[in-house]
N, CA, C, O and CB atoms as a CASP TS submission, in Angstrom:
PFRMAT TS
TARGET T0000
AUTHOR 0000-0000-0000
METHOD Language model
MODEL 1
PARENT N/A
ATOM      1  N   MET     1     -12.541  -0.284  -0.841  1.00  0.00           N
ATOM      2  CA  MET     1     -13.119   1.016  -0.630  1.00  0.00           C
ATOM      3  C   MET     1     -12.728   1.908  -1.795  1.00  0.00           C
ATOM      4  O   MET     1     -11.569   1.938  -2.208  1.00  0.00           O
ATOM      5  CB  MET     1     -12.667   1.617   0.717  1.00  0.00           C
ATOM      6  N   ILE     2     -13.689   2.621  -2.311  1.00  0.00           N
ATOM      7  CA  ILE     2     -13.444   3.540  -3.418  1.00  0.00           C
ATOM      8  C   ILE     2     -13.927   4.921  -3.021  1.00  0.00           C
ATOM      9  O   ILE     2     -15.051   5.079  -2.544  1.00  0.00           O
ATOM     10  CB  ILE     2     -14.146   3.059  -4.718  1.00  0.00           C
ATOM     11  N   LEU     3     -13.085   5.915  -3.216  1.00  0.00           N
ATOM     12  CA  LEU     3     -13.460   7.298  -2.978  1.00  0.00           C
ATOM     13  C   LEU     3     -13.817   7.889  -4.326  1.00  0.00           C
ATOM     14  O   LEU     3     -12.977   7.936  -5.225  1.00  0.00           O
ATOM     15  CB  LEU     3     -12.311   8.108  -2.273  1.00  0.00           C
ATOM     16  N   ASN     4     -15.015   8.327  -4.475  1.00  0.00           N
ATOM     17  CA  ASN     4     -15.493   8.793  -5.769  1.00  0.00           C
ATOM     18  C   ASN     4     -15.711  10.305  -5.750  1.00  0.00           C
ATOM     19  O   ASN     4     -16.808  10.794  -6.020  1.00  0.00           O
ATOM     20  CB  ASN     4     -16.792   8.071  -6.153  1.00  0.00           C
ATOM     21  N   LYS     5     -14.648  11.025  -5.428  1.00  0.00           N
ATOM     22  CA  LYS     5     -14.721  12.479  -5.392  1.00  0.00           C
ATOM     23  C   LYS     5     -13.313  13.026  -5.571  1.00  0.00           C
ATOM     24  O   LYS     5     -12.343  12.418  -5.117  1.00  0.00           O
ATOM     25  CB  LYS     5     -15.361  12.988  -4.057  1.00  0.00           C
ATOM     26  N   GLY     6     -13.201  14.152  -6.219  1.00  0.00           N
ATOM     27  CA  GLY     6     -11.899  14.768  -6.421  1.00  0.00           C
ATOM     28  C   GLY     6     -11.687  15.921  -5.464  1.00  0.00           C
ATOM     29  O   GLY     6     -12.631  16.639  -5.132  1.00  0.00           O
ATOM     30  N   PHE     7     -10.456  16.104  -5.018  1.00  0.00           N
ATOM     31  CA  PHE     7     -10.094  17.191  -4.115  1.00  0.00           C
ATOM     32  C   PHE     7      -8.845  17.874  -4.645  1.00  0.00           C
ATOM     33  O   PHE     7      -7.957  17.211  -5.179  1.00  0.00           O
ATOM     34  CB  PHE     7      -9.870  16.671  -2.669  1.00  0.00           C
ATOM     35  N   GLY     8      -8.767  19.159  -4.506  1.00  0.00           N
ATOM     36  CA  GLY     8      -7.564  19.881  -4.889  1.00  0.00           C
ATOM     37  C   GLY     8      -7.460  20.111  -6.383  1.00  0.00           C
ATOM     38  O   GLY     8      -8.451  20.066  -7.112  1.00  0.00           O
ATOM     39  N   TYR     9      -6.241  20.355  -6.818  1.00  0.00           N
ATOM     40  CA  TYR     9      -6.003  20.746  -8.208  1.00  0.00           C
ATOM     41  C   TYR     9      -5.052  19.790  -8.913  1.00  0.00           C
ATOM     42  O   TYR     9      -4.087  19.303  -8.324  1.00  0.00           O
ATOM     43  CB  TYR     9      -5.447  22.156  -8.267  1.00  0.00           C
ATOM     44  N   VAL    10      -5.339  19.531 -10.178  1.00  0.00           N
ATOM     45  CA  VAL    10      -4.408  18.818 -11.046  1.00  0.00           C
ATOM     46  C   VAL    10      -3.267  19.779 -11.380  1.00  0.00           C
ATOM     47  O   VAL    10      -2.094  19.406 -11.375  1.00  0.00           O
ATOM     48  CB  VAL    10      -5.121  18.291 -12.354  1.00  0.00           C
ATOM     49  N   ASP    11      -3.642  21.015 -11.667  1.00  0.00           N
ATOM     50  CA  ASP    11      -2.679  22.071 -11.984  1.00  0.00           C
ATOM     51  C   ASP    11      -3.179  23.356 -11.343  1.00  0.00           C
ATOM     52  O   ASP    11      -4.080  24.008 -11.871  1.00  0.00           O
ATOM     53  CB  ASP    11      -2.494  22.242 -13.540  1.00  0.00           C
ATOM     54  N   ALA    12      -2.600  23.721 -10.210  1.00  0.00           N
ATOM     55  CA  ALA    12      -3.041  24.905  -9.467  1.00  0.00           C
ATOM     56  C   ALA    12      -2.794  26.188 -10.254  1.00  0.00           C
ATOM     57  O   ALA    12      -3.575  27.135 -10.154  1.00  0.00           O
ATOM     58  CB  ALA    12      -2.326  24.980  -8.119  1.00  0.00           C
ATOM     59  N   ASN    13      -1.715  26.227 -11.036  1.00  0.00           N
ATOM     60  CA  ASN    13      -1.410  27.428 -11.830  1.00  0.00           C
ATOM     61  C   ASN    13      -2.484  27.722 -12.870  1.00  0.00           C
ATOM     62  O   ASN    13      -2.800  28.879 -13.146  1.00  0.00           O
ATOM     63  CB  ASN    13      -0.064  27.270 -12.522  1.00  0.00           C
ATOM     64  N   GLN    14      -3.037  26.660 -13.440  1.00  0.00           N
ATOM     65  CA  GLN    14      -4.077  26.828 -14.460  1.00  0.00           C
ATOM     66  C   GLN    14      -5.486  26.706 -13.877  1.00  0.00           C
ATOM     67  O   GLN    14      -6.470  26.892 -14.592  1.00  0.00           O
ATOM     68  CB  GLN    14      -3.891  25.800 -15.567  1.00  0.00           C
ATOM     69  N   GLY    15      -5.587  26.391 -12.573  1.00  0.00           N
ATOM     70  CA  GLY    15      -6.885  26.277 -11.929  1.00  0.00           C
ATOM     71  C   GLY    15      -7.660  25.019 -12.294  1.00  0.00           C
ATOM     72  O   GLY    15      -8.875  24.964 -12.100  1.00  0.00           O
ATOM     73  N   ARG    16      -6.977  24.015 -12.816  1.00  0.00           N
ATOM     74  CA  ARG    16      -7.635  22.740 -13.186  1.00  0.00           C
ATOM     75  C   ARG    16      -7.774  21.863 -11.946  1.00  0.00           C
ATOM     76  O   ARG    16      -6.778  21.499 -11.322  1.00  0.00           O
ATOM     77  CB  ARG    16      -6.823  21.984 -14.298  1.00  0.00           C
ATOM     78  N   LYS    17      -9.012  21.527 -11.593  1.00  0.00           N
ATOM     79  CA  LYS    17      -9.288  20.730 -10.403  1.00  0.00           C
ATOM     80  C   LYS    17      -9.305  19.231 -10.705  1.00  0.00           C
ATOM     81  O   LYS    17      -9.534  18.803 -11.836  1.00  0.00           O
ATOM     82  CB  LYS    17     -10.616  21.147  -9.796  1.00  0.00           C
ATOM     83  N   HIS    18      -9.051  18.445  -9.639  1.00  0.00           N
ATOM     84  CA  HIS    18      -9.200  16.998  -9.737  1.00  0.00           C
ATOM     85  C   HIS    18     -10.679  16.683  -9.868  1.00  0.00           C
ATOM     86  O   HIS    18     -11.529  17.409  -9.352  1.00  0.00           O
ATOM     87  CB  HIS    18      -8.577  16.275  -8.502  1.00  0.00           C
ATOM     88  N   GLY    19     -10.977  15.604 -10.555  1.00  0.00           N
ATOM     89  CA  GLY    19     -12.355  15.155 -10.689  1.00  0.00           C
ATOM     90  C   GLY    19     -12.467  13.679 -10.395  1.00  0.00           C
ATOM     91  O   GLY    19     -11.494  13.051  -9.978  1.00  0.00           O
ATOM     92  N   GLN    20     -13.635  13.121 -10.604  1.00  0.00           N
ATOM     93  CA  GLN    20     -13.884  11.703 -10.328  1.00  0.00           C
ATOM     94  C   GLN    20     -13.088  10.789 -11.257  1.00  0.00           C
ATOM     95  O   GLN    20     -12.819   9.640 -10.907  1.00  0.00           O
ATOM     96  CB  GLN    20     -15.371  11.398 -10.459  1.00  0.00           C
ATOM     97  N   GLN    21     -12.711  11.281 -12.428  1.00  0.00           N
ATOM     98  CA  GLN    21     -11.984  10.454 -13.394  1.00  0.00           C
ATOM     99  C   GLN    21     -10.480  10.723 -13.410  1.00  0.00           C
ATOM    100  O   GLN    21      -9.774  10.165 -14.249  1.00  0.00           O
ATOM    101  CB  GLN    21     -12.543  10.678 -14.772  1.00  0.00           C
ATOM    102  N   THR    22      -9.979  11.554 -12.517  1.00  0.00           N
ATOM    103  CA  THR    22      -8.550  11.859 -12.462  1.00  0.00           C
ATOM    104  C   THR    22      -7.775  10.603 -12.067  1.00  0.00           C
ATOM    105  O   THR    22      -8.112   9.939 -11.087  1.00  0.00           O
ATOM    106  CB  THR    22      -8.268  13.017 -11.461  1.00  0.00           C
ATOM    107  N   LEU    23      -6.748  10.289 -12.826  1.00  0.00           N
ATOM    108  CA  LEU    23      -5.910   9.119 -12.547  1.00  0.00           C
ATOM    109  C   LEU    23      -4.646   9.555 -11.804  1.00  0.00           C
ATOM    110  O   LEU    23      -4.102  10.628 -12.065  1.00  0.00           O
ATOM    111  CB  LEU    23      -5.541   8.376 -13.866  1.00  0.00           C
ATOM    112  N   PHE    24      -4.189   8.721 -10.887  1.00  0.00           N
ATOM    113  CA  PHE    24      -2.991   8.988 -10.107  1.00  0.00           C
ATOM    114  C   PHE    24      -2.034   7.813 -10.217  1.00  0.00           C
ATOM    115  O   PHE    24      -2.461   6.666 -10.349  1.00  0.00           O
ATOM    116  CB  PHE    24      -3.344   9.264  -8.636  1.00  0.00           C
ATOM    117  N   GLN    25      -0.756   8.098 -10.161  1.00  0.00           N
ATOM    118  CA  GLN    25       0.248   7.042 -10.029  1.00  0.00           C
ATOM    119  C   GLN    25       0.490   6.871  -8.538  1.00  0.00           C
ATOM    120  O   GLN    25       0.862   7.823  -7.852  1.00  0.00           O
ATOM    121  CB  GLN    25       1.590   7.388 -10.808  1.00  0.00           C
ATOM    122  N   ILE    26       0.278   5.644  -8.030  1.00  0.00           N
ATOM    123  CA  ILE    26       0.361   5.467  -6.587  1.00  0.00           C
ATOM    124  C   ILE    26       1.780   5.244  -6.083  1.00  0.00           C
ATOM    125  O   ILE    26       2.058   5.485  -4.908  1.00  0.00           O
ATOM    126  CB  ILE    26      -0.495   4.319  -6.175  1.00  0.00           C
ATOM    127  N   GLY    27       2.671   4.796  -6.936  1.00  0.00           N
ATOM    128  CA  GLY    27       4.087   4.679  -6.600  1.00  0.00           C
ATOM    129  C   GLY    27       4.393   4.180  -5.206  1.00  0.00           C
ATOM    130  O   GLY    27       3.979   3.081  -4.836  1.00  0.00           O
ATOM    131  N   SER    28       5.104   4.962  -4.433  1.00  0.00           N
ATOM    132  CA  SER    28       5.587   4.557  -3.118  1.00  0.00           C
ATOM    133  C   SER    28       4.500   4.454  -2.064  1.00  0.00           C
ATOM    134  O   SER    28       4.759   3.956  -0.969  1.00  0.00           O
ATOM    135  CB  SER    28       6.619   5.511  -2.655  1.00  0.00           C
ATOM    136  N   ILE    29       3.310   4.902  -2.357  1.00  0.00           N
ATOM    137  CA  ILE    29       2.217   4.792  -1.391  1.00  0.00           C
ATOM    138  C   ILE    29       1.961   3.318  -1.064  1.00  0.00           C
ATOM    139  O   ILE    29       1.564   2.985   0.052  1.00  0.00           O
ATOM    140  CB  ILE    29       0.926   5.462  -1.941  1.00  0.00           C
ATOM    141  N   GLN    30       2.188   2.448  -2.036  1.00  0.00           N
ATOM    142  CA  GLN    30       1.961   1.021  -1.830  1.00  0.00           C
ATOM    143  C   GLN    30       2.814   0.454  -0.696  1.00  0.00           C
ATOM    144  O   GLN    30       2.372  -0.440   0.025  1.00  0.00           O
ATOM    145  CB  GLN    30       2.245   0.264  -3.110  1.00  0.00           C
ATOM    146  N   LYS    31       4.002   0.955  -0.539  1.00  0.00           N
ATOM    147  CA  LYS    31       4.910   0.419   0.484  1.00  0.00           C
ATOM    148  C   LYS    31       4.342   0.614   1.883  1.00  0.00           C
ATOM    149  O   LYS    31       4.357  -0.313   2.693  1.00  0.00           O
ATOM    150  CB  LYS    31       6.285   1.089   0.382  1.00  0.00           C
ATOM    151  N   GLY    32       3.851   1.793   2.168  1.00  0.00           N
ATOM    152  CA  GLY    32       3.262   2.066   3.474  1.00  0.00           C
ATOM    153  C   GLY    32       1.998   1.263   3.705  1.00  0.00           C
ATOM    154  O   GLY    32       1.768   0.756   4.803  1.00  0.00           O
ATOM    155  N   LEU    33       1.180   1.147   2.672  1.00  0.00           N
ATOM    156  CA  LEU    33      -0.049   0.367   2.771  1.00  0.00           C
ATOM    157  C   LEU    33       0.276  -1.107   3.022  1.00  0.00           C
ATOM    158  O   LEU    33      -0.354  -1.752   3.860  1.00  0.00           O
ATOM    159  CB  LEU    33      -0.893   0.522   1.488  1.00  0.00           C
ATOM    160  N   THR    34       1.249  -1.627   2.302  1.00  0.00           N
ATOM    161  CA  THR    34       1.659  -3.013   2.490  1.00  0.00           C
ATOM    162  C   THR    34       2.157  -3.246   3.908  1.00  0.00           C
ATOM    163  O   THR    34       1.806  -4.249   4.529  1.00  0.00           O
ATOM    164  CB  THR    34       2.742  -3.390   1.483  1.00  0.00           C
ATOM    165  N   ALA    35       2.968  -2.339   4.424  1.00  0.00           N
ATOM    166  CA  ALA    35       3.478  -2.472   5.794  1.00  0.00           C
ATOM    167  C   ALA    35       2.341  -2.440   6.810  1.00  0.00           C
ATOM    168  O   ALA    35       2.333  -3.227   7.756  1.00  0.00           O
ATOM    169  CB  ALA    35       4.487  -1.355   6.103  1.00  0.00           C
ATOM    170  N   ALA    36       1.384  -1.539   6.621  1.00  0.00           N
ATOM    171  CA  ALA    36       0.244  -1.453   7.542  1.00  0.00           C
ATOM    172  C   ALA    36      -0.584  -2.733   7.504  1.00  0.00           C
ATOM    173  O   ALA    36      -1.022  -3.222   8.545  1.00  0.00           O
ATOM    174  CB  ALA    36      -0.642  -0.241   7.194  1.00  0.00           C
ATOM    175  N   LEU    37      -0.798  -3.274   6.310  1.00  0.00           N
ATOM    176  CA  LEU    37      -1.567  -4.513   6.191  1.00  0.00           C
ATOM    177  C   LEU    37      -0.838  -5.695   6.831  1.00  0.00           C
ATOM    178  O   LEU    37      -1.463  -6.543   7.467  1.00  0.00           O
ATOM    179  CB  LEU    37      -1.854  -4.815   4.721  1.00  0.00           C
ATOM    180  N   LEU    38       0.486  -5.747   6.662  1.00  0.00           N
ATOM    181  CA  LEU    38       1.261  -6.811   7.305  1.00  0.00           C
ATOM    182  C   LEU    38       1.153  -6.727   8.825  1.00  0.00           C
ATOM    183  O   LEU    38       1.026  -7.749   9.499  1.00  0.00           O
ATOM    184  CB  LEU    38       2.733  -6.733   6.877  1.00  0.00           C
ATOM    185  N   MET    39       1.203  -5.532   9.352  1.00  0.00           N
ATOM    186  CA  MET    39       1.095  -5.363  10.807  1.00  0.00           C
ATOM    187  C   MET    39      -0.302  -5.755  11.304  1.00  0.00           C
ATOM    188  O   MET    39      -0.436  -6.327  12.386  1.00  0.00           O
ATOM    189  CB  MET    39       1.407  -3.902  11.202  1.00  0.00           C
ATOM    190  N   LYS    40      -1.342  -5.449  10.516  1.00  0.00           N
ATOM    191  CA  LYS    40      -2.706  -5.851  10.884  1.00  0.00           C
ATOM    192  C   LYS    40      -2.816  -7.377  10.895  1.00  0.00           C
ATOM    193  O   LYS    40      -3.417  -7.946  11.806  1.00  0.00           O
ATOM    194  CB  LYS    40      -3.745  -5.238   9.900  1.00  0.00           C
ATOM    195  N   LEU    41      -2.243  -8.042   9.893  1.00  0.00           N
ATOM    196  CA  LEU    41      -2.260  -9.503   9.857  1.00  0.00           C
ATOM    197  C   LEU    41      -1.533 -10.077  11.072  1.00  0.00           C
ATOM    198  O   LEU    41      -1.972 -11.072  11.649  1.00  0.00           O
ATOM    199  CB  LEU    41      -1.616 -10.020   8.554  1.00  0.00           C
ATOM    200  N   ALA    42      -0.429  -9.454  11.455  1.00  0.00           N
ATOM    201  CA  ALA    42       0.316  -9.903  12.638  1.00  0.00           C
ATOM    202  C   ALA    42      -0.526  -9.714  13.899  1.00  0.00           C
ATOM    203  O   ALA    42      -0.538 -10.585  14.769  1.00  0.00           O
ATOM    204  CB  ALA    42       1.656  -9.132  12.766  1.00  0.00           C
ATOM    205  N   GLU    43      -1.226  -8.590  14.006  1.00  0.00           N
ATOM    206  CA  GLU    43      -2.099  -8.337  15.165  1.00  0.00           C
ATOM    207  C   GLU    43      -3.163  -9.421  15.313  1.00  0.00           C
ATOM    208  O   GLU    43      -3.521  -9.804  16.427  1.00  0.00           O
ATOM    209  CB  GLU    43      -2.773  -6.964  15.036  1.00  0.00           C
ATOM    210  N   HIS    44      -3.662  -9.908  14.184  1.00  0.00           N
ATOM    211  CA  HIS    44      -4.726 -10.915  14.192  1.00  0.00           C
ATOM    212  C   HIS    44      -4.185 -12.345  14.192  1.00  0.00           C
ATOM    213  O   HIS    44      -4.948 -13.301  14.053  1.00  0.00           O
ATOM    214  CB  HIS    44      -5.631 -10.717  12.994  1.00  0.00           C
ATOM    215  N   GLY    45      -2.874 -12.486  14.346  1.00  0.00           N
ATOM    216  CA  GLY    45      -2.268 -13.809  14.435  1.00  0.00           C
ATOM    217  C   GLY    45      -2.191 -14.563  13.122  1.00  0.00           C
ATOM    218  O   GLY    45      -2.014 -15.781  13.121  1.00  0.00           O
ATOM    219  N   LYS    46      -2.321 -13.867  12.007  1.00  0.00           N
ATOM    220  CA  LYS    46      -2.287 -14.512  10.686  1.00  0.00           C
ATOM    221  C   LYS    46      -0.868 -14.711  10.174  1.00  0.00           C
ATOM    222  O   LYS    46      -0.640 -15.545   9.298  1.00  0.00           O
ATOM    223  CB  LYS    46      -3.075 -13.688   9.682  1.00  0.00           C
ATOM    224  N   LEU    47       0.084 -13.962  10.706  1.00  0.00           N
ATOM    225  CA  LEU    47       1.491 -14.152  10.361  1.00  0.00           C
ATOM    226  C   LEU    47       2.350 -13.655  11.506  1.00  0.00           C
ATOM    227  O   LEU    47       1.910 -12.873  12.348  1.00  0.00           O
ATOM    228  CB  LEU    47       1.852 -13.415   9.043  1.00  0.00           C
ATOM    229  N   LYS    48       3.578 -14.127  11.516  1.00  0.00           N
ATOM    230  CA  LYS    48       4.552 -13.673  12.512  1.00  0.00           C
ATOM    231  C   LYS    48       5.587 -12.844  11.781  1.00  0.00           C
ATOM    232  O   LYS    48       6.179 -13.301  10.803  1.00  0.00           O
ATOM    233  CB  LYS    48       5.221 -14.880  13.276  1.00  0.00           C
ATOM    234  N   ILE    49       5.808 -11.627  12.249  1.00  0.00           N
ATOM    235  CA  ILE    49       6.743 -10.762  11.546  1.00  0.00           C
ATOM    236  C   ILE    49       8.192 -11.226  11.677  1.00  0.00           C
ATOM    237  O   ILE    49       9.065 -10.732  10.963  1.00  0.00           O
ATOM    238  CB  ILE    49       6.616  -9.355  12.059  1.00  0.00           C
ATOM    239  N   SER    50       8.452 -12.157  12.568  1.00  0.00           N
ATOM    240  CA  SER    50       9.811 -12.677  12.707  1.00  0.00           C
ATOM    241  C   SER    50      10.087 -13.829  11.738  1.00  0.00           C
ATOM    242  O   SER    50      11.227 -14.280  11.635  1.00  0.00           O
ATOM    243  CB  SER    50      10.047 -13.140  14.139  1.00  0.00           C
ATOM    244  N   ASN    51       9.063 -14.313  11.026  1.00  0.00           N
ATOM    245  CA  ASN    51       9.255 -15.393  10.058  1.00  0.00           C
ATOM    246  C   ASN    51       9.865 -14.871   8.762  1.00  0.00           C
ATOM    247  O   ASN    51       9.792 -13.681   8.454  1.00  0.00           O
ATOM    248  CB  ASN    51       7.924 -16.089   9.767  1.00  0.00           C
ATOM    249  N   SER    52      10.469 -15.793   8.010  1.00  0.00           N
ATOM    250  CA  SER    52      11.011 -15.468   6.694  1.00  0.00           C
ATOM    251  C   SER    52       9.862 -15.184   5.725  1.00  0.00           C
ATOM    252  O   SER    52       8.792 -15.781   5.836  1.00  0.00           O
ATOM    253  CB  SER    52      11.905 -16.623   6.164  1.00  0.00           C
ATOM    254  N   VAL    53      10.084 -14.281   4.784  1.00  0.00           N
ATOM    255  CA  VAL    53       9.084 -13.960   3.768  1.00  0.00           C
ATOM    256  C   VAL    53       8.720 -15.210   2.972  1.00  0.00           C
ATOM    257  O   VAL    53       7.565 -15.384   2.583  1.00  0.00           O
ATOM    258  CB  VAL    53       9.603 -12.853   2.825  1.00  0.00           C
ATOM    259  N   GLY    54       9.701 -16.079   2.727  1.00  0.00           N
ATOM    260  CA  GLY    54       9.479 -17.304   1.968  1.00  0.00           C
ATOM    261  C   GLY    54       8.444 -18.232   2.589  1.00  0.00           C
ATOM    262  O   GLY    54       7.867 -19.060   1.884  1.00  0.00           O
ATOM    263  N   LYS    55       8.198 -18.116   3.872  1.00  0.00           N
ATOM    264  CA  LYS    55       7.183 -18.939   4.524  1.00  0.00           C
ATOM    265  C   LYS    55       5.788 -18.611   3.991  1.00  0.00           C
ATOM    266  O   LYS    55       4.914 -19.478   3.956  1.00  0.00           O
ATOM    267  CB  LYS    55       7.230 -18.738   6.043  1.00  0.00           C
ATOM    268  N   TYR    56       5.582 -17.367   3.581  1.00  0.00           N
ATOM    269  CA  TYR    56       4.262 -16.916   3.141  1.00  0.00           C
ATOM    270  C   TYR    56       4.141 -16.771   1.627  1.00  0.00           C
ATOM    271  O   TYR    56       3.032 -16.784   1.092  1.00  0.00           O
ATOM    272  CB  TYR    56       3.939 -15.604   3.790  1.00  0.00           C
ATOM    273  N   LEU    57       5.248 -16.637   0.943  1.00  0.00           N
ATOM    274  CA  LEU    57       5.229 -16.486  -0.507  1.00  0.00           C
ATOM    275  C   LEU    57       5.973 -17.651  -1.138  1.00  0.00           C
ATOM    276  O   LEU    57       7.204 -17.682  -1.153  1.00  0.00           O
ATOM    277  CB  LEU    57       5.856 -15.133  -0.937  1.00  0.00           C
ATOM    278  N   SER    58       5.217 -18.606  -1.655  1.00  0.00           N
ATOM    279  CA  SER    58       5.844 -19.791  -2.234  1.00  0.00           C
ATOM    280  C   SER    58       6.696 -19.412  -3.440  1.00  0.00           C
ATOM    281  O   SER    58       6.364 -18.488  -4.182  1.00  0.00           O
ATOM    282  CB  SER    58       4.779 -20.823  -2.637  1.00  0.00           C
ATOM    283  N   GLY    59       7.763 -20.113  -3.621  1.00  0.00           N
ATOM    284  CA  GLY    59       8.655 -19.861  -4.735  1.00  0.00           C
ATOM    285  C   GLY    59       9.759 -18.866  -4.429  1.00  0.00           C
ATOM    286  O   GLY    59      10.662 -18.674  -5.244  1.00  0.00           O
ATOM    287  N   ILE    60       9.702 -18.234  -3.274  1.00  0.00           N
ATOM    288  CA  ILE    60      10.757 -17.293  -2.893  1.00  0.00           C
ATOM    289  C   ILE    60      11.692 -17.998  -1.924  1.00  0.00           C
ATOM    290  O   ILE    60      11.285 -18.438  -0.849  1.00  0.00           O
ATOM    291  CB  ILE    60      10.164 -15.990  -2.254  1.00  0.00           C
ATOM    292  N   ARG    61      12.938 -18.095  -2.322  1.00  0.00           N
ATOM    293  CA  ARG    61      13.943 -18.719  -1.460  1.00  0.00           C
ATOM    294  C   ARG    61      14.846 -17.627  -0.915  1.00  0.00           C
ATOM    295  O   ARG    61      15.767 -17.159  -1.585  1.00  0.00           O
ATOM    296  CB  ARG    61      14.772 -19.798  -2.232  1.00  0.00           C
ATOM    297  N   THR    62      14.561 -17.242   0.295  1.00  0.00           N
ATOM    298  CA  THR    62      15.370 -16.198   0.903  1.00  0.00           C
ATOM    299  C   THR    62      15.357 -16.362   2.411  1.00  0.00           C
ATOM    300  O   THR    62      14.444 -16.956   2.985  1.00  0.00           O
ATOM    301  CB  THR    62      14.862 -14.801   0.501  1.00  0.00           C
ATOM    302  N   LYS    63      16.346 -15.843   3.012  1.00  0.00           N
ATOM    303  CA  LYS    63      16.433 -15.844   4.473  1.00  0.00           C
ATOM    304  C   LYS    63      16.032 -14.478   5.024  1.00  0.00           C
ATOM    305  O   LYS    63      16.103 -14.239   6.229  1.00  0.00           O
ATOM    306  CB  LYS    63      17.863 -16.213   4.935  1.00  0.00           C
ATOM    307  N   ILE    64      15.606 -13.578   4.118  1.00  0.00           N
ATOM    308  CA  ILE    64      15.230 -12.227   4.543  1.00  0.00           C
ATOM    309  C   ILE    64      13.986 -12.301   5.421  1.00  0.00           C
ATOM    310  O   ILE    64      13.007 -12.961   5.075  1.00  0.00           O
ATOM    311  CB  ILE    64      14.980 -11.304   3.313  1.00  0.00           C
ATOM    312  N   LYS    65      14.037 -11.625   6.545  1.00  0.00           N
ATOM    313  CA  LYS    65      12.889 -11.598   7.456  1.00  0.00           C
ATOM    314  C   LYS    65      12.134 -10.293   7.262  1.00  0.00           C
ATOM    315  O   LYS    65      12.708  -9.291   6.834  1.00  0.00           O
ATOM    316  CB  LYS    65      13.342 -11.757   8.939  1.00  0.00           C
ATOM    317  N   LEU    66      10.846 -10.308   7.578  1.00  0.00           N
ATOM    318  CA  LEU    66      10.046  -9.095   7.452  1.00  0.00           C
ATOM    319  C   LEU    66      10.602  -8.008   8.350  1.00  0.00           C
ATOM    320  O   LEU    66      10.762  -6.866   7.921  1.00  0.00           O
ATOM    321  CB  LEU    66       8.577  -9.371   7.794  1.00  0.00           C
ATOM    322  N   PHE    67      10.898  -8.356   9.600  1.00  0.00           N
ATOM    323  CA  PHE    67      11.478  -7.416  10.554  1.00  0.00           C
ATOM    324  C   PHE    67      12.448  -8.191  11.416  1.00  0.00           C
ATOM    325  O   PHE    67      12.220  -9.364  11.712  1.00  0.00           O
ATOM    326  CB  PHE    67      10.380  -6.712  11.423  1.00  0.00           C
ATOM    327  N   ASP    68      13.529  -7.547  11.821  1.00  0.00           N
ATOM    328  CA  ASP    68      14.482  -8.210  12.735  1.00  0.00           C
ATOM    329  C   ASP    68      14.177  -7.839  14.150  1.00  0.00           C
ATOM    330  O   ASP    68      14.861  -8.290  15.068  1.00  0.00           O
ATOM    331  CB  ASP    68      15.933  -7.838  12.402  1.00  0.00           C
TER
END
């Protein structure tokens, strides 16, 4: 999904508005999106949140679980 419209200001002090070509750094937003997608996959039976991450990502050797 792509949103092709700008909202708000790049710089409110100077009155510069966001536009269709404004670039953003998404940073920590990815973490929440990733968590939501993992929960959706769990809802649909595609993964179990109690399994080790290594079960789904080959090459990762860890005992860390997605959720305890």
